[in-house]
Coordinates of C-alpha atoms and ligand atoms in Angstrom, one line a residue:
M1 CA 7.6 31.9 -16.8
K2 CA 4.0 31.2 -17.6
E3 CA 2.9 28.1 -19.6
F4 CA -0.5 27.2 -20.9
W5 CA -1.6 23.6 -21.3
E6 CA -4.8 21.8 -22.0
T7 CA -4.0 19.1 -19.4
A8 CA -1.6 19.0 -16.5
I9 CA -0.9 15.9 -14.6
L10 CA 0.6 16.5 -11.1
G11 CA 2.9 13.6 -10.4
A12 CA 4.8 11.3 -12.8
G13 CA 4.4 8.2 -10.7
A14 CA 2.5 5.0 -11.5
S15 CA -0.9 6.7 -11.9
G16 CA 0.2 9.9 -13.6
M17 CA 2.3 8.2 -16.2
M18 CA -0.5 5.8 -17.0
V19 CA -3.0 8.6 -17.5
A20 CA -0.5 10.3 -19.9
A21 CA 0.2 7.0 -21.7
L22 CA -3.5 6.4 -22.4
L23 CA -4.3 9.9 -23.7
R24 CA -5.2 10.1 -27.4
E25 CA -3.7 13.5 -27.7
Q26 CA -0.6 13.7 -25.5
E27 CA 0.8 16.8 -27.2
G28 CA -1.2 19.2 -25.1
T29 CA -0.3 17.5 -21.8
V30 CA 2.4 18.3 -19.3
L31 CA 3.5 15.9 -16.5
L32 CA 4.8 17.8 -13.5
E33 CA 7.2 15.8 -11.4
G34 CA 9.2 17.0 -8.3
N35 CA 11.8 14.3 -8.7
P36 CA 14.6 14.5 -11.3
R37 CA 13.2 11.3 -12.9
P38 CA 9.7 9.8 -13.2
G39 CA 8.5 6.6 -11.5
A40 CA 10.8 6.6 -8.4
K41 CA 8.5 4.4 -6.4
I42 CA 8.0 1.9 -9.2
A43 CA 11.7 1.7 -9.5
V44 CA 12.2 0.5 -5.9
S45 CA 9.0 -1.4 -5.6
G46 CA 8.8 -5.1 -4.9
G47 CA 12.4 -5.2 -3.9
G48 CA 13.3 -3.7 -7.4
R49 CA 11.1 -6.1 -9.3
C50 CA 7.8 -4.4 -9.0
N51 CA 4.8 -6.4 -8.1
L52 CA 2.5 -5.0 -10.7
C53 CA -0.8 -6.7 -9.8
N54 CA -2.4 -9.9 -8.5
L55 CA -4.1 -12.6 -10.4
H56 CA -6.8 -12.6 -7.8
L57 CA -8.2 -9.1 -7.7
D58 CA -9.8 -9.5 -4.2
L59 CA -12.0 -6.5 -3.2
P60 CA -11.7 -7.4 0.5
C61 CA -8.0 -6.6 0.2
Y62 CA -8.9 -2.9 -0.3
R63 CA -9.7 -0.4 2.4
G64 CA -12.0 2.3 1.0
D65 CA -15.5 2.4 -0.5
S66 CA -15.9 -1.1 -2.1
G67 CA -18.6 0.0 -4.4
F68 CA -16.4 2.8 -5.8
V69 CA -13.4 0.4 -6.2
R70 CA -15.6 -2.3 -7.8
E71 CA -16.8 0.2 -10.5
V72 CA -13.2 1.0 -11.5
F73 CA -12.1 -2.6 -11.6
A74 CA -15.1 -3.6 -13.6
R75 CA -13.6 -1.6 -16.4
Y76 CA -9.9 -2.1 -15.9
D77 CA -8.8 -5.2 -14.1
Q78 CA -5.7 -7.4 -13.7
K79 CA -6.0 -9.0 -17.1
W80 CA -6.1 -5.7 -18.8
L81 CA -3.1 -4.5 -16.8
R82 CA -1.0 -7.6 -17.5
E83 CA -1.8 -7.4 -21.2
W84 CA -1.0 -3.7 -21.3
F85 CA 2.5 -4.2 -20.0
E86 CA 3.2 -7.4 -21.9
R87 CA 2.1 -5.8 -25.2
R88 CA 4.8 -3.2 -24.4
G89 CA 7.5 -5.8 -23.9
V90 CA 7.4 -6.1 -20.1
A91 CA 7.7 -9.8 -19.4
T92 CA 6.0 -10.9 -16.2
R93 CA 6.1 -13.9 -13.9
V94 CA 3.9 -15.1 -11.2
E95 CA 5.3 -15.7 -7.7
K96 CA 3.8 -16.9 -4.4
G97 CA 0.9 -18.3 -6.4
S98 CA -0.7 -15.1 -7.6
Q99 CA 1.6 -12.1 -7.5
L100 CA 2.6 -10.8 -10.9
F101 CA 6.2 -9.3 -11.0
C102 CA 8.2 -7.8 -13.8
H103 CA 10.5 -10.5 -14.9
D104 CA 13.4 -8.1 -15.9
G105 CA 13.1 -5.7 -13.0
A106 CA 11.0 -2.7 -12.1
S107 CA 12.8 -0.4 -14.5
A108 CA 11.2 -2.3 -17.4
A109 CA 7.8 -1.0 -16.2
V110 CA 9.0 2.6 -15.7
D111 CA 10.6 2.5 -19.2
A112 CA 7.4 1.1 -20.8
L113 CA 5.3 3.8 -19.1
R114 CA 7.6 6.6 -20.2
R115 CA 7.8 5.3 -23.8
A116 CA 4.0 5.1 -24.0
S117 CA 3.7 8.7 -22.7
Q118 CA 6.6 10.2 -24.5
K119 CA 4.5 12.6 -26.6
S120 CA 3.5 14.4 -23.5
V121 CA 6.0 16.9 -22.0
L122 CA 7.7 15.9 -18.8
H123 CA 8.8 18.7 -16.5
A124 CA 11.1 16.9 -14.0
G125 CA 12.4 18.6 -10.9
W126 CA 9.2 20.7 -11.0
R127 CA 7.9 20.5 -7.5
V128 CA 4.4 22.0 -7.2
E129 CA 4.1 24.2 -4.1
S130 CA 0.7 26.0 -4.6
F131 CA -2.5 25.8 -6.6
R132 CA -5.3 28.2 -7.4
R133 CA -8.4 28.2 -9.6
E134 CA -8.5 30.8 -12.3
G135 CA -11.6 31.2 -14.4
E136 CA -12.5 27.6 -15.6
G137 CA -8.9 26.4 -15.2
F138 CA -6.2 26.0 -12.7
V139 CA -2.8 27.5 -12.0
L140 CA 0.1 25.6 -10.4
S141 CA 3.2 27.3 -9.1
R142 CA 6.6 26.1 -8.0
Q143 CA 9.0 27.5 -5.6
G144 CA 11.5 29.9 -7.2
G145 CA 9.1 30.9 -10.0
G146 CA 7.3 29.3 -12.9
T147 CA 3.6 28.7 -13.3
V148 CA 1.6 26.2 -15.3
H149 CA -1.9 27.2 -16.4
C150 CA -4.2 24.3 -17.5
R151 CA -7.8 23.7 -18.4
R152 CA -7.9 20.2 -16.9
L153 CA -5.8 19.0 -13.9
V154 CA -5.2 15.4 -12.9
V155 CA -3.9 15.1 -9.3
A156 CA -1.8 11.9 -9.2
S157 CA 0.5 13.0 -6.5
G158 CA 0.4 9.8 -4.4
G159 CA 0.4 9.4 -0.7
L160 CA 2.7 10.7 2.1
S161 CA 4.8 7.6 2.4
F162 CA 8.5 7.6 1.6
P163 CA 9.1 11.4 1.6
K164 CA 12.7 10.7 0.4
L165 CA 11.1 9.5 -2.9
G166 CA 9.3 12.7 -3.5
A167 CA 6.0 12.3 -1.5
S168 CA 4.2 15.5 -0.5
D169 CA 0.8 16.6 0.8
I170 CA 0.1 18.8 -2.3
G171 CA -2.8 16.5 -3.5
L172 CA -4.5 16.7 -0.1
R173 CA -4.1 20.4 0.1
I174 CA -5.6 20.9 -3.4
A175 CA -8.5 18.7 -2.6
E176 CA -9.2 20.4 0.8
S177 CA -8.9 23.9 -0.7
V178 CA -11.8 23.2 -3.1
G179 CA -14.0 21.6 -0.4
H180 CA -13.2 17.9 -0.6
R181 CA -13.3 15.9 2.6
I182 CA -10.0 14.3 3.6
V183 CA -10.1 10.9 5.4
R184 CA -7.3 11.2 8.0
P185 CA -4.2 9.8 6.4
A186 CA -2.0 7.3 8.3
P187 CA 1.1 5.2 7.5
A188 CA 0.0 1.7 6.3
L189 CA 1.8 -1.5 5.2
V190 CA 4.2 -0.6 7.9
G191 CA 5.8 -2.2 11.0
W192 CA 4.6 -1.7 14.6
T193 CA 6.5 -0.3 17.5
L194 CA 6.0 -2.0 20.9
Q195 CA 4.9 -1.2 24.4
P196 CA 7.4 -1.9 27.3
S197 CA 5.5 -5.2 28.0
Q198 CA 6.8 -6.5 24.6
A199 CA 10.3 -5.1 25.0
F200 CA 11.6 -8.6 25.0
F201 CA 10.7 -9.0 21.3
K202 CA 13.7 -6.8 20.5
S203 CA 16.1 -9.4 21.7
L204 CA 14.8 -11.6 18.8
S205 CA 15.6 -9.0 16.2
G206 CA 16.3 -10.6 12.8
V207 CA 14.2 -13.8 13.4
A208 CA 11.2 -14.4 11.2
I209 CA 8.4 -16.9 12.0
E210 CA 5.0 -17.9 10.6
V211 CA 2.1 -16.5 12.6
K212 CA -1.6 -15.7 12.3
I213 CA -2.6 -12.2 13.2
R214 CA -6.3 -11.3 13.9
I215 CA -7.9 -7.9 14.0
G216 CA -11.7 -8.2 14.5
K217 CA -12.9 -10.6 11.8
R218 CA -9.8 -10.2 9.6
L219 CA -7.1 -12.8 9.7
W220 CA -3.7 -13.0 8.0
Q221 CA -1.3 -16.0 8.0
D222 CA 2.2 -15.1 6.9
R223 CA 5.6 -14.2 8.3
L224 CA 6.3 -11.9 11.2
L225 CA 9.8 -10.4 11.5
F226 CA 11.2 -9.4 14.8
A227 CA 13.0 -6.1 14.1
H228 CA 15.1 -3.7 16.1
R229 CA 12.3 -1.1 16.3
G230 CA 9.5 -3.6 16.8
I231 CA 7.8 -6.1 14.5
S232 CA 7.4 -6.2 10.8
G233 CA 7.0 -8.8 8.0
P234 CA 4.1 -9.4 5.6
A235 CA 1.6 -10.5 8.3
V236 CA 2.2 -7.3 10.3
L237 CA 2.2 -5.0 7.2
N238 CA -1.1 -6.3 6.0
A239 CA -2.6 -6.1 9.5
S240 CA -1.4 -2.5 9.8
L241 CA -3.7 -1.4 7.0
W242 CA -6.6 -2.2 9.2
W243 CA -5.3 -1.4 12.7
E244 CA -6.9 1.5 14.6
R245 CA -5.0 1.6 17.9
G246 CA -6.0 -1.0 20.5
E247 CA -5.2 -4.7 20.8
V248 CA -4.3 -7.2 18.1
E249 CA -4.1 -11.0 18.6
V250 CA -1.2 -13.1 17.3
D251 CA -1.1 -16.9 17.1
F252 CA 2.5 -17.8 17.4
L253 CA 1.8 -21.5 16.9
P254 CA -0.5 -21.5 13.8
D255 CA -2.1 -24.9 13.2
F256 CA -0.3 -26.5 16.1
D257 CA -2.0 -28.5 18.9
L258 CA -0.2 -28.0 22.2
Q259 CA -1.9 -31.1 23.6
T260 CA 0.3 -33.3 21.4
L261 CA 3.2 -32.4 23.7
R262 CA 1.7 -33.6 26.9
G263 CA 3.7 -36.4 28.5
S264 CA 6.8 -35.7 26.5
R265 CA 10.1 -35.9 28.4
K266 CA 11.8 -33.4 26.1
Q267 CA 12.4 -29.8 27.0
L268 CA 9.6 -27.4 26.0
S269 CA 11.9 -25.1 24.1
T270 CA 12.9 -28.0 21.7
L271 CA 9.3 -29.2 21.4
L272 CA 7.6 -26.0 20.5
P273 CA 7.6 -25.4 16.7
L274 CA 9.5 -22.1 17.1
P275 CA 13.2 -21.2 16.8
R276 CA 14.7 -22.1 20.1
R277 CA 15.6 -18.5 20.9
V278 CA 12.0 -17.5 20.4
A279 CA 10.6 -20.3 22.4
K280 CA 12.9 -19.5 25.4
A281 CA 12.0 -15.8 25.3
F282 CA 8.3 -16.5 25.3
L283 CA 8.5 -19.1 28.0
A284 CA 10.4 -16.6 30.2
D285 CA 7.8 -14.0 29.4
L286 CA 5.0 -16.4 30.4
G287 CA 6.9 -17.3 33.6
I288 CA 7.2 -21.0 32.7
D289 CA 10.5 -22.7 33.4
D290 CA 12.0 -24.5 30.4
R291 CA 11.8 -28.1 31.4
P292 CA 10.3 -31.4 30.2
A293 CA 6.7 -31.0 29.0
A294 CA 5.7 -34.0 31.2
Q295 CA 6.5 -31.8 34.3
L296 CA 4.2 -29.0 33.5
R297 CA 1.3 -28.3 35.9
S298 CA -2.2 -27.9 34.4
D299 CA -2.2 -24.1 35.1
E300 CA 1.0 -23.8 33.1
W301 CA -0.6 -25.6 30.1
K302 CA -3.3 -23.0 30.3
T303 CA -0.7 -20.2 30.4
L304 CA 1.1 -21.8 27.4
E305 CA -2.1 -21.6 25.4
K306 CA -1.6 -17.8 25.4
L307 CA 0.9 -18.3 22.6
R308 CA -2.1 -19.3 20.4
G309 CA -3.9 -16.0 21.2
Y310 CA -1.2 -13.5 22.3
R311 CA -3.0 -10.2 22.8
F312 CA -1.1 -6.9 22.9
A313 CA -1.5 -3.3 21.8
P314 CA 1.2 -2.0 19.4
A315 CA 2.5 1.4 20.6
G316 CA 2.4 2.9 17.1
T317 CA 3.9 2.4 13.6
F318 CA 7.4 2.8 12.1
G319 CA 5.9 6.0 10.4
Y320 CA 5.8 7.4 6.9
S321 CA 9.5 6.9 6.3
K322 CA 9.0 3.1 6.3
A323 CA 5.4 2.8 5.3
E324 CA 4.8 1.4 1.8
V325 CA 1.6 3.3 1.4
T326 CA -0.7 5.9 3.0
R327 CA -4.2 4.9 3.9
G328 CA -6.9 7.6 3.9
G329 CA -6.7 10.5 1.5
V330 CA -9.3 12.3 -0.6
A331 CA -12.7 10.9 0.2
T332 CA -14.3 9.2 -2.8
E333 CA -17.9 10.2 -2.1
E334 CA -17.3 13.4 -4.1
I335 CA -15.4 11.7 -6.9
D336 CA -17.2 10.2 -9.9
P337 CA -16.0 6.6 -10.3
E338 CA -16.9 6.7 -14.0
T339 CA -14.4 9.5 -14.7
M340 CA -12.4 10.1 -11.5
E341 CA -13.5 13.8 -11.8
S342 CA -14.4 15.8 -8.8
R343 CA -18.1 16.3 -8.4
L344 CA -17.3 19.7 -6.8
V345 CA -15.0 21.2 -9.5
P346 CA -15.3 20.3 -13.2
G347 CA -12.0 19.7 -14.8
L348 CA -10.3 18.5 -11.7
Y349 CA -9.5 14.7 -11.5
F350 CA -7.9 12.5 -8.8
T351 CA -6.3 9.1 -9.4
G352 CA -4.1 6.6 -7.5
E353 CA -3.0 6.6 -3.9
V354 CA -4.0 10.2 -3.2
L355 CA -7.6 8.9 -3.0
D356 CA -9.0 7.1 0.0
V357 CA -8.4 3.6 -1.5
T358 CA -5.5 1.4 -0.2
G359 CA -4.7 -2.2 -0.9
E360 CA -2.9 -4.9 1.0
L361 CA 0.5 -6.3 -0.1
G362 CA 0.5 -8.3 -3.4
G363 CA 0.3 -5.8 -6.2
Y364 CA -3.0 -4.3 -5.1
N365 CA -1.8 -0.7 -4.9
F366 CA -0.3 -0.5 -8.4
Q367 CA -3.5 -2.1 -9.7
W368 CA -5.4 0.7 -8.1
A369 CA -3.0 3.4 -9.4
F370 CA -3.2 2.0 -13.0
S371 CA -6.9 1.2 -13.1
S372 CA -8.0 4.5 -11.7
A373 CA -5.7 6.2 -14.2
A374 CA -7.2 4.3 -17.1
V375 CA -10.8 5.4 -16.1
C376 CA -9.6 9.0 -15.9
A377 CA -7.8 8.8 -19.3
D378 CA -11.1 7.5 -20.9
A379 CA -12.9 10.6 -19.5
L380 CA -10.1 12.9 -20.8
N381 CA -10.3 11.2 -24.2
G382 CA -14.1 11.9 -24.2
K383 CA -14.9 8.2 -24.0
Y384 CA -17.5 7.5 -21.3
P385 CA -18.9 4.1 -20.4
G386 CA -22.3 2.9 -21.4
Ligands
FAD401 C1 9.2 0.7 -1.1 C2 7.9 0.6 -1.7 C3 7.6 -0.6 -2.4 C4 6.3 -0.8 -3.0 N1 6.1 -1.9 -3.7 C5 4.9 -2.1 -4.3 C6 4.6 -3.3 -5.0 O1 5.5 -4.1 -5.3 N2 3.3 -3.4 -5.5 C7 2.4 -2.5 -5.3 O2 1.2 -2.7 -5.8 N3 2.6 -1.4 -4.6 C8 3.8 -1.1 -4.1 N4 4.1 0.0 -3.4 C9 3.0 1.0 -3.4 C10 3.0 1.8 -4.7 O3 4.3 2.2 -5.0 C11 2.1 3.0 -4.6 O4 0.8 2.7 -4.1 C12 1.9 3.6 -6.1 O5 3.2 4.0 -6.5 C13 0.9 4.8 -6.0 O6 0.9 5.3 -7.3 P1 0.6 6.9 -7.5 O7 0.9 7.2 -8.9 O8 -0.7 7.2 -6.9 O9 1.7 7.6 -6.5 P2 3.3 7.6 -6.8 O10 3.8 6.5 -7.5 O11 3.9 7.9 -5.4 O12 3.5 8.9 -7.7 C14 3.3 10.2 -7.2 C15 4.3 11.1 -7.9 O13 4.0 12.5 -7.5 C16 5.2 13.2 -7.3 N5 4.9 14.3 -6.4 C17 4.4 14.3 -5.2 N6 4.3 15.6 -4.7 C18 4.7 16.4 -5.7 C19 4.8 17.8 -5.9 N7 4.5 18.6 -4.9 N8 5.2 18.3 -7.1 C20 5.5 17.5 -8.1 N9 5.5 16.1 -8.0 C21 5.0 15.6 -6.8 C22 6.1 12.2 -6.6 O14 7.4 12.5 -6.7 C23 5.7 10.9 -7.4 O15 6.6 10.7 -8.5 C24 5.4 0.2 -2.9 C25 5.7 1.4 -2.2 C26 6.9 1.6 -1.6 C27 7.2 2.9 -0.9

């Protein structure tokens, strides 16, 4: 069956639903969603509580063109986002100092977005398989028949992470087919697998400790979780956004001065500010017998210092099935940050995670999805800045 629409939005996730919600005339708009229900990622996000945004909208937390990101946030920031949800009955609360969560669970955010976009038509279970241009418009088809013709197309199909929640590469294929450059996608906000030299980490599976991780000039202090497949936890997840193969440096004793232990008659494994299991495993790895600190030779003190700057190269990541986001995507150089419209194809828009903009943990990715959506909706409403 053929359908004709003024605007089609590919993907009823965070970004696509926000575009629809902000349209002045929703009646001519169809949301195409492969899942049976919209907002699947929002529903599971933040452990089911959805970390909507962060009170500190820090640009250095984003990977992508900072000028492009700044222009979007200059118009739609965290204050706007918080107010938008609160005005629609979504109570929020701040945790960990600056992270804004839905007080009554993530489904409150999904419901608010759906209510606000309810005059648009939702085609759920409509998985777009192919795309073509026709005249000044676009045609989207799904497997097993059915086409949607539209004059304007918003690609809000997200990244490649969590395929079981509906992720697909359709947005990248559409962009590439019309000549956009794609920044190589990779799993991000994801755990690392290990080389054989760190195989002993696996014996610590389930233990979490505070660490500092350094990659180049970037530094994160947070928890590291030893997992069966490797290492995870917020410090690792954030670092994974910036990691490009090669070595990373972990300080397993953040803010601790080893020199304060010199002369002590207590066993090293009880003196080190680490769970005993972890201390023993690292001492064994460093080839230092667990004995009173006072008995250590000076070369052993030097070896012990390696815990402050433990360098190793992760083998890889846990992959898209575990990654919270995908970094890379449609390069922003050919996207207008005032409208989110393609500079190559009039009427074609990209918003959210499908673009080459990715944030660290803390609500930064929903912020991007919602703010880029709002900029796009302004353009579709015929409202331009200035
Ligand atoms: C487990 C988990 C927890 C997260 N927690 C947080 C958090 O607390 N805070 C935060 O800021 N970020 C979080 N994120 C990241 C955040 O969910 C995403 O960055 C955000 O959802 C991106 O919005 P989007 O609209 O661009 O993409 P999505 O929300 O992924 O929406 C894209 C939509 O397009 C649909 N789609 C894809 N391909 C097709 C197709 N071919 N045909 C039809 N439909 C299609 C998908 O089914 C999906 O509904 C989390 C991610 C995961 C996986």
